[in-house]
Coordinates of C-alpha atoms and ligand atoms in Angstrom, one line a residue:
X79 CA -51.5 -40.7 -12.5
X80 CA -49.6 -39.1 -9.7
X81 CA -49.3 -42.4 -7.9
X82 CA -48.0 -44.1 -11.1
X83 CA -45.4 -41.4 -11.6
X84 CA -44.3 -41.7 -7.9
X85 CA -44.1 -45.5 -8.3
X86 CA -42.1 -45.2 -11.5
X87 CA -39.7 -42.8 -9.9
X88 CA -39.3 -45.1 -6.9
X89 CA -38.6 -48.1 -9.1
X90 CA -36.0 -46.0 -11.0
X91 CA -34.3 -45.0 -7.8
X92 CA -34.2 -48.6 -6.6
X93 CA -32.8 -49.9 -9.8
X94 CA -30.2 -47.1 -9.9
X95 CA -29.2 -48.1 -6.4
X96 CA -28.8 -51.7 -7.4
X97 CA -26.7 -50.8 -10.4
X98 CA -24.3 -48.8 -8.3
X99 CA -24.0 -51.7 -5.9
X100 CA -23.4 -54.2 -8.8
X101 CA -20.8 -52.0 -10.5
X102 CA -19.0 -51.4 -7.3
X103 CA -15.3 -52.3 -7.7
X104 CA -14.7 -55.3 -5.5
X105 CA -11.7 -55.4 -3.2
X106 CA -10.4 -58.9 -2.5
X107 CA -7.5 -59.9 -0.3
X108 CA -5.4 -62.9 -1.4
X109 CA -3.1 -64.6 1.1
X110 CA -0.6 -66.7 -0.9
X111 CA 1.7 -69.3 0.5
X112 CA 4.9 -67.9 -0.9
X113 CA 6.9 -68.3 -4.1
X114 CA 8.6 -71.6 -3.4
X115 CA 8.0 -73.1 -6.8
X116 CA 7.4 -72.3 -10.4
X117 CA 3.9 -73.6 -10.0
X118 CA 3.2 -71.2 -7.2
X119 CA 4.5 -68.3 -9.2
X120 CA 2.2 -69.2 -12.1
X121 CA -0.7 -69.4 -9.7
X122 CA 0.0 -66.0 -8.3
X123 CA 0.3 -64.5 -11.8
X124 CA -2.9 -66.2 -12.9
X125 CA -4.9 -64.8 -9.9
X126 CA -3.5 -61.3 -10.5
X127 CA -4.4 -61.4 -14.2
X128 CA -7.9 -62.7 -13.5
X129 CA -8.5 -59.9 -11.0
X130 CA -7.2 -57.3 -13.5
X131 CA -9.5 -58.8 -16.2
X132 CA -12.5 -58.5 -13.9
X133 CA -11.7 -55.0 -12.5
X134 CA -11.2 -56.4 -9.0
X135 CA -8.8 -54.6 -6.7
X136 CA -6.6 -57.4 -5.4
X137 CA -4.6 -57.0 -2.2
X138 CA -1.9 -59.6 -2.6
X139 CA 0.2 -60.9 0.3
X140 CA 3.1 -63.4 0.0
X141 CA 3.5 -65.3 3.3
X142 CA 6.9 -66.7 2.5
X143 CA 5.7 -70.2 3.6
X144 CA 4.8 -69.0 7.1
X145 CA 1.4 -69.5 8.6
X146 CA 1.9 -66.6 11.1
X147 CA 2.3 -64.2 8.1
X148 CA -0.9 -65.5 6.6
X149 CA -2.8 -65.0 9.8
X150 CA -1.5 -61.4 10.0
X151 CA -2.5 -60.8 6.3
X152 CA -6.0 -62.1 6.9
X153 CA -6.4 -59.8 10.0
X154 CA -5.2 -56.9 8.0
X155 CA -7.7 -57.7 5.2
X156 CA -10.5 -57.8 7.8
X157 CA -9.4 -54.5 9.3
X158 CA -9.4 -52.9 5.8
X159 CA -13.0 -54.1 5.3
X160 CA -12.4 -56.1 2.1
X161 CA -15.3 -57.6 0.2
X162 CA -13.8 -61.1 0.3
X163 CA -10.7 -63.1 1.2
X164 CA -9.0 -65.9 -0.7
X165 CA -6.5 -68.0 1.2
X166 CA -4.1 -70.6 -0.1
X167 CA -3.1 -72.1 3.3
X168 CA 0.4 -73.3 3.9
X169 CA -0.6 -76.0 6.4
X170 CA -3.9 -77.6 7.4
X171 CA -4.2 -76.8 11.1
X172 CA -4.6 -73.6 13.1
X173 CA -7.0 -71.6 11.1
X174 CA -10.2 -71.6 13.1
X175 CA -9.8 -68.4 15.2
X176 CA -8.9 -66.1 12.3
X177 CA -11.7 -67.5 10.2
X178 CA -14.1 -66.9 13.0
X179 CA -12.9 -63.2 13.0
X180 CA -13.6 -63.0 9.3
X181 CA -17.1 -64.6 9.8
X182 CA -17.9 -62.1 12.6
X183 CA -16.9 -59.3 10.2
X184 CA -19.2 -60.8 7.6
X185 CA -16.4 -61.3 5.1
X186 CA -16.6 -64.5 2.9
X187 CA -13.5 -66.6 2.7
X188 CA -12.6 -69.0 -0.1
X189 CA -9.9 -71.6 0.4
X190 CA -7.8 -72.4 -2.7
X191 CA -5.3 -75.1 -3.4
X192 CA -4.3 -76.8 -0.1
X193 CA -6.9 -77.5 2.6
X194 CA -7.7 -76.3 6.1
X195 CA -8.7 -78.8 8.8
X196 CA -12.0 -77.2 10.0
X197 CA -14.8 -78.8 12.0
X198 CA -17.2 -76.0 11.0
X199 CA -17.9 -75.5 7.3
X200 CA -19.7 -72.3 7.9
X201 CA -16.3 -70.7 8.3
X202 CA -15.7 -70.7 4.6
X203 CA -17.7 -70.3 1.4
X204 CA -16.1 -72.9 -0.8
X205 CA -12.8 -74.5 -1.6
X206 CA -11.2 -74.6 -5.1
X207 CA -8.7 -77.4 -5.3
X208 CA -7.4 -80.5 -7.1
X209 CA -7.7 -84.0 -5.8
X210 CA -4.2 -84.4 -4.4
X211 CA -4.8 -88.1 -3.4
X212 CA -5.6 -88.9 -7.0
X213 CA -2.5 -87.1 -8.2
X214 CA -0.4 -89.4 -6.1
X215 CA -2.3 -92.4 -7.4
X216 CA -1.7 -91.3 -11.0
X217 CA 2.0 -90.9 -10.4
X218 CA 2.2 -94.3 -8.8
X219 CA 0.2 -96.1 -11.5
X220 CA 2.5 -94.7 -14.1
X221 CA 5.6 -95.9 -12.2
X222 CA 4.2 -99.3 -11.5
X223 CA 3.3 -99.8 -15.1
X224 CA 6.7 -98.6 -16.3
X225 CA 8.7 -100.8 -13.9
X226 CA 6.4 -103.8 -13.8
X227 CA 5.9 -103.1 -10.1
X228 CA 9.5 -103.7 -9.2
X229 CA 11.1 -100.5 -7.9
X230 CA 13.0 -99.1 -5.0
X231 CA 11.8 -95.6 -4.7
X232 CA 13.1 -92.5 -2.9
X233 CA 10.5 -89.9 -2.0
X234 CA 10.9 -86.1 -1.9
X235 CA 8.0 -84.9 0.2
X236 CA 6.5 -81.5 0.1
X237 CA 6.0 -79.1 3.1
X238 CA 5.3 -81.0 6.3
X239 CA 1.6 -80.6 7.3
X240 CA 0.6 -79.3 3.8
X241 CA -2.4 -81.1 2.2
X242 CA -0.5 -81.4 -1.1
X243 CA 2.2 -83.4 0.7
X244 CA -0.1 -85.5 3.0
X245 CA -2.5 -86.4 0.2
X246 CA -0.1 -87.1 -2.6
X247 CA 1.8 -89.4 -0.3
X248 CA -1.4 -91.2 0.7
X249 CA -2.5 -91.7 -2.9
X250 CA 0.9 -92.9 -4.1
X251 CA 1.3 -95.4 -1.1
X252 CA -2.2 -96.7 -1.7
X253 CA -1.3 -97.8 -5.2
X254 CA 2.1 -99.2 -4.5
X255 CA 0.8 -101.3 -1.5
X256 CA -0.6 -103.6 -4.2
X257 CA 2.9 -104.3 -5.5
X258 CA 5.1 -106.3 -3.1
X259 CA 8.3 -105.6 -5.0
X260 CA 7.8 -101.8 -4.9
X261 CA 9.1 -100.0 -1.8
X262 CA 9.8 -96.5 -0.6
X263 CA 13.3 -96.9 0.7
X264 CA 13.9 -93.3 1.8
X265 CA 11.5 -90.4 2.3
X266 CA 12.2 -86.9 3.5
X267 CA 10.8 -83.4 3.0
X268 CA 12.4 -81.2 0.3
X269 CA 9.9 -78.4 1.3
X270 CA 8.7 -78.1 -2.3
X271 CA 11.8 -76.1 -3.3
X272 CA 14.5 -76.9 -5.9
X273 CA 17.4 -76.3 -3.6
X274 CA 16.1 -78.4 -0.7
X275 CA 15.1 -81.1 -3.2
X276 CA 18.6 -81.2 -4.5
X277 CA 20.1 -81.3 -1.0
X278 CA 17.9 -84.2 0.1
X279 CA 18.5 -86.1 -3.1
X280 CA 22.3 -85.7 -2.5
X281 CA 21.9 -87.3 0.9
X282 CA 19.8 -90.1 -0.5
X283 CA 22.4 -90.8 -3.2
X284 CA 25.1 -91.0 -0.5
X285 CA 23.1 -93.2 1.7
X286 CA 22.2 -95.6 -1.2
X287 CA 25.7 -96.5 -2.4
X288 CA 26.0 -93.5 -4.8
X289 CA 22.5 -94.2 -6.1
X290 CA 23.0 -97.7 -7.5
X291 CA 20.1 -99.1 -5.7
X292 CA 17.6 -96.4 -6.5
X293 CA 15.1 -97.2 -9.2
X294 CA 13.0 -94.0 -9.1
X295 CA 12.4 -90.6 -7.5
X296 CA 8.9 -89.7 -6.5
X297 CA 8.9 -86.0 -6.0
X298 CA 5.8 -84.2 -4.6
X299 CA 6.4 -81.4 -7.1
X300 CA 8.3 -80.6 -10.3
X301 CA 10.6 -78.1 -8.5
X302 CA 12.1 -80.8 -6.3
X303 CA 12.3 -83.2 -9.2
X304 CA 14.5 -80.6 -11.0
X305 CA 16.6 -80.4 -7.8
X306 CA 17.0 -84.2 -7.9
X307 CA 18.0 -84.1 -11.6
X308 CA 20.9 -81.8 -10.6
X309 CA 22.0 -84.0 -7.7
X310 CA 21.9 -87.2 -9.9
X311 CA 23.9 -85.6 -12.6
X312 CA 26.5 -84.4 -10.1
X313 CA 26.7 -88.0 -8.8
X314 CA 27.6 -89.1 -12.3
X315 CA 24.4 -90.9 -13.1
X316 CA 21.8 -90.3 -15.8
X317 CA 18.5 -88.9 -14.5
X318 CA 15.5 -90.2 -16.5
X319 CA 17.4 -93.3 -17.4
X320 CA 19.5 -94.7 -14.5
X321 CA 17.0 -93.3 -12.1
X322 CA 13.4 -92.5 -13.2
X323 CA 11.7 -89.4 -12.0
X324 CA 8.0 -88.7 -11.6
X325 CA 6.5 -85.6 -10.1
X326 CA 3.4 -83.3 -10.0
X327 CA 2.5 -79.8 -11.3
X328 CA 3.4 -79.8 -15.1
X329 CA 5.2 -76.5 -15.1
X330 CA 7.1 -75.5 -18.3
X331 CA 10.5 -76.3 -16.7
X332 CA 9.5 -79.9 -16.3
X333 CA 8.4 -80.3 -19.9
X334 CA 11.8 -79.0 -20.9
X335 CA 13.5 -81.5 -18.5
X336 CA 11.3 -84.3 -19.9
X337 CA 12.0 -83.3 -23.5
X338 CA 15.7 -83.5 -22.6
X339 CA 15.2 -87.0 -21.2
X340 CA 16.0 -85.9 -17.6
X341 CA 12.7 -86.7 -16.0
X342 CA 9.9 -89.1 -17.0
X343 CA 6.4 -88.1 -16.0
X344 CA 4.4 -85.3 -14.4
X345 CA 0.8 -85.0 -13.2
X346 CA -0.8 -81.7 -14.2
X347 CA -2.2 -79.3 -11.7
X348 CA -3.9 -76.2 -13.1
X349 CA -2.8 -72.9 -11.5
X350 CA -6.0 -71.2 -12.7
X351 CA -8.0 -71.1 -9.5
X352 CA -8.5 -67.4 -9.2
X353 CA -11.5 -67.3 -11.6
X354 CA -13.6 -69.9 -9.8
X355 CA -12.7 -68.3 -6.4
X356 CA -13.8 -64.8 -7.6
X357 CA -17.0 -66.4 -9.1
X358 CA -17.9 -67.8 -5.7
X359 CA -17.4 -64.5 -3.9
X360 CA -19.3 -62.6 -6.5
X361 CA -22.2 -65.1 -6.4
X362 CA -22.3 -64.9 -2.6
X363 CA -22.3 -61.1 -2.6
X364 CA -25.2 -61.2 -5.1
X365 CA -27.2 -63.2 -2.6
X366 CA -26.5 -66.8 -3.7
X367 CA -26.1 -68.8 -0.4
X368 CA -26.1 -72.4 -1.5
X369 CA -23.0 -72.9 -3.7
X370 CA -21.0 -76.1 -3.6
X371 CA -18.4 -76.5 -0.7
X372 CA -15.8 -78.0 -3.0
X373 CA -15.0 -77.2 -6.6
X374 CA -12.4 -79.6 -8.0
X375 CA -9.9 -79.1 -10.8
X376 CA -8.2 -82.2 -12.3
X377 CA -5.3 -82.8 -14.7
X378 CA -3.8 -85.7 -16.6
X379 CA -0.4 -87.3 -16.7
X380 CA 2.2 -86.3 -19.2
X381 CA 5.3 -88.2 -20.3
X382 CA 8.4 -87.6 -22.5
X383 CA 6.5 -88.4 -25.7
X384 CA 4.6 -85.2 -25.8
X385 CA 7.0 -83.1 -23.7
X386 CA 8.7 -81.0 -26.4
X387 CA 5.3 -80.2 -28.0
X388 CA 3.8 -79.3 -24.6
X389 CA 6.8 -77.1 -23.8
X390 CA 6.3 -75.2 -27.0
X391 CA 2.6 -74.8 -26.4
X392 CA 3.1 -73.6 -22.9
X393 CA 5.9 -71.1 -23.5
X394 CA 5.0 -69.5 -26.7
Ligands
GYE55 O1 2.4 -78.7 -6.1 C1 3.9 -77.1 -5.3 C2 3.6 -75.9 -4.5 O2 0.1 -76.7 -2.9 C3 -0.5 -77.9 -4.8 O3 2.6 -76.3 -3.6 C4 0.4 -77.0 -4.2 C5 1.9 -77.3 -4.2 C6 2.5 -77.5 -5.6 O4 4.6 -75.2 -4.1 O5 4.7 -76.8 -6.4

């Protein structure tokens, strides 16, 4: 009897201990790229809301598009002894040393959105991202269908060295290679921002005889597409008509622009990556060691036909 009671007590103590551990409020550090685009802002808001919903204490750091700020933030998360780190890296290279520091401290790291070039996949738990190459292909397929493969295209690239720019470019080019009468006539970075997108588009218009020879703009994100709309209007042309515009992200502003006839198509990228990132960290902390190394999120292509409806749905 005595033994049984002791055993029962011991079991009770163990289960109480586990409960406390399970209910412990997690602290997670999130190093975000910046706030360069509407999509990025939605992404930050979505991660914050998801943390709030789950009772996670989120330490949020905005790197203002600078990798050095991200490295500092990660080091500070490590020093604070967080339970997990989520990083949306600005560029692909240069992450190994700081991830090794996190690994030595036993803190799991989840990569979200853009990728890191790493030769050791034990340095991160998993990556939550979309297939950026496929996004580029989708944009190009739409443009090739719409123009019967005859189009002189100007390209507004994203941030140099960022996966979203490298891969979108690759996917788009892969498709248009099959169309001998489709060409990228100018290509430059607009750094994923509206103001830089506008500025670069202005220079393209000047260089291309006021825009007469330009059939379409391929913008690596919606924000730069909207910058291009402004530049084209200022040059006295009709965006969406004289010059077609295709981009990626599917933020509310682009649905408004499409509904107004100013841009033509966008490929959707969901900003809701916080949930799967937190799931991976929680599973790992609960002892699950063999989760997938990549969780992909994919979206479709939208055009003017459904834009007004989509805008309403997304803003109400
Ligand atoms: O398309 C753009 C943002 O990395 C996928 O970054 C992301 C891109 C997104 O600023 O709007």
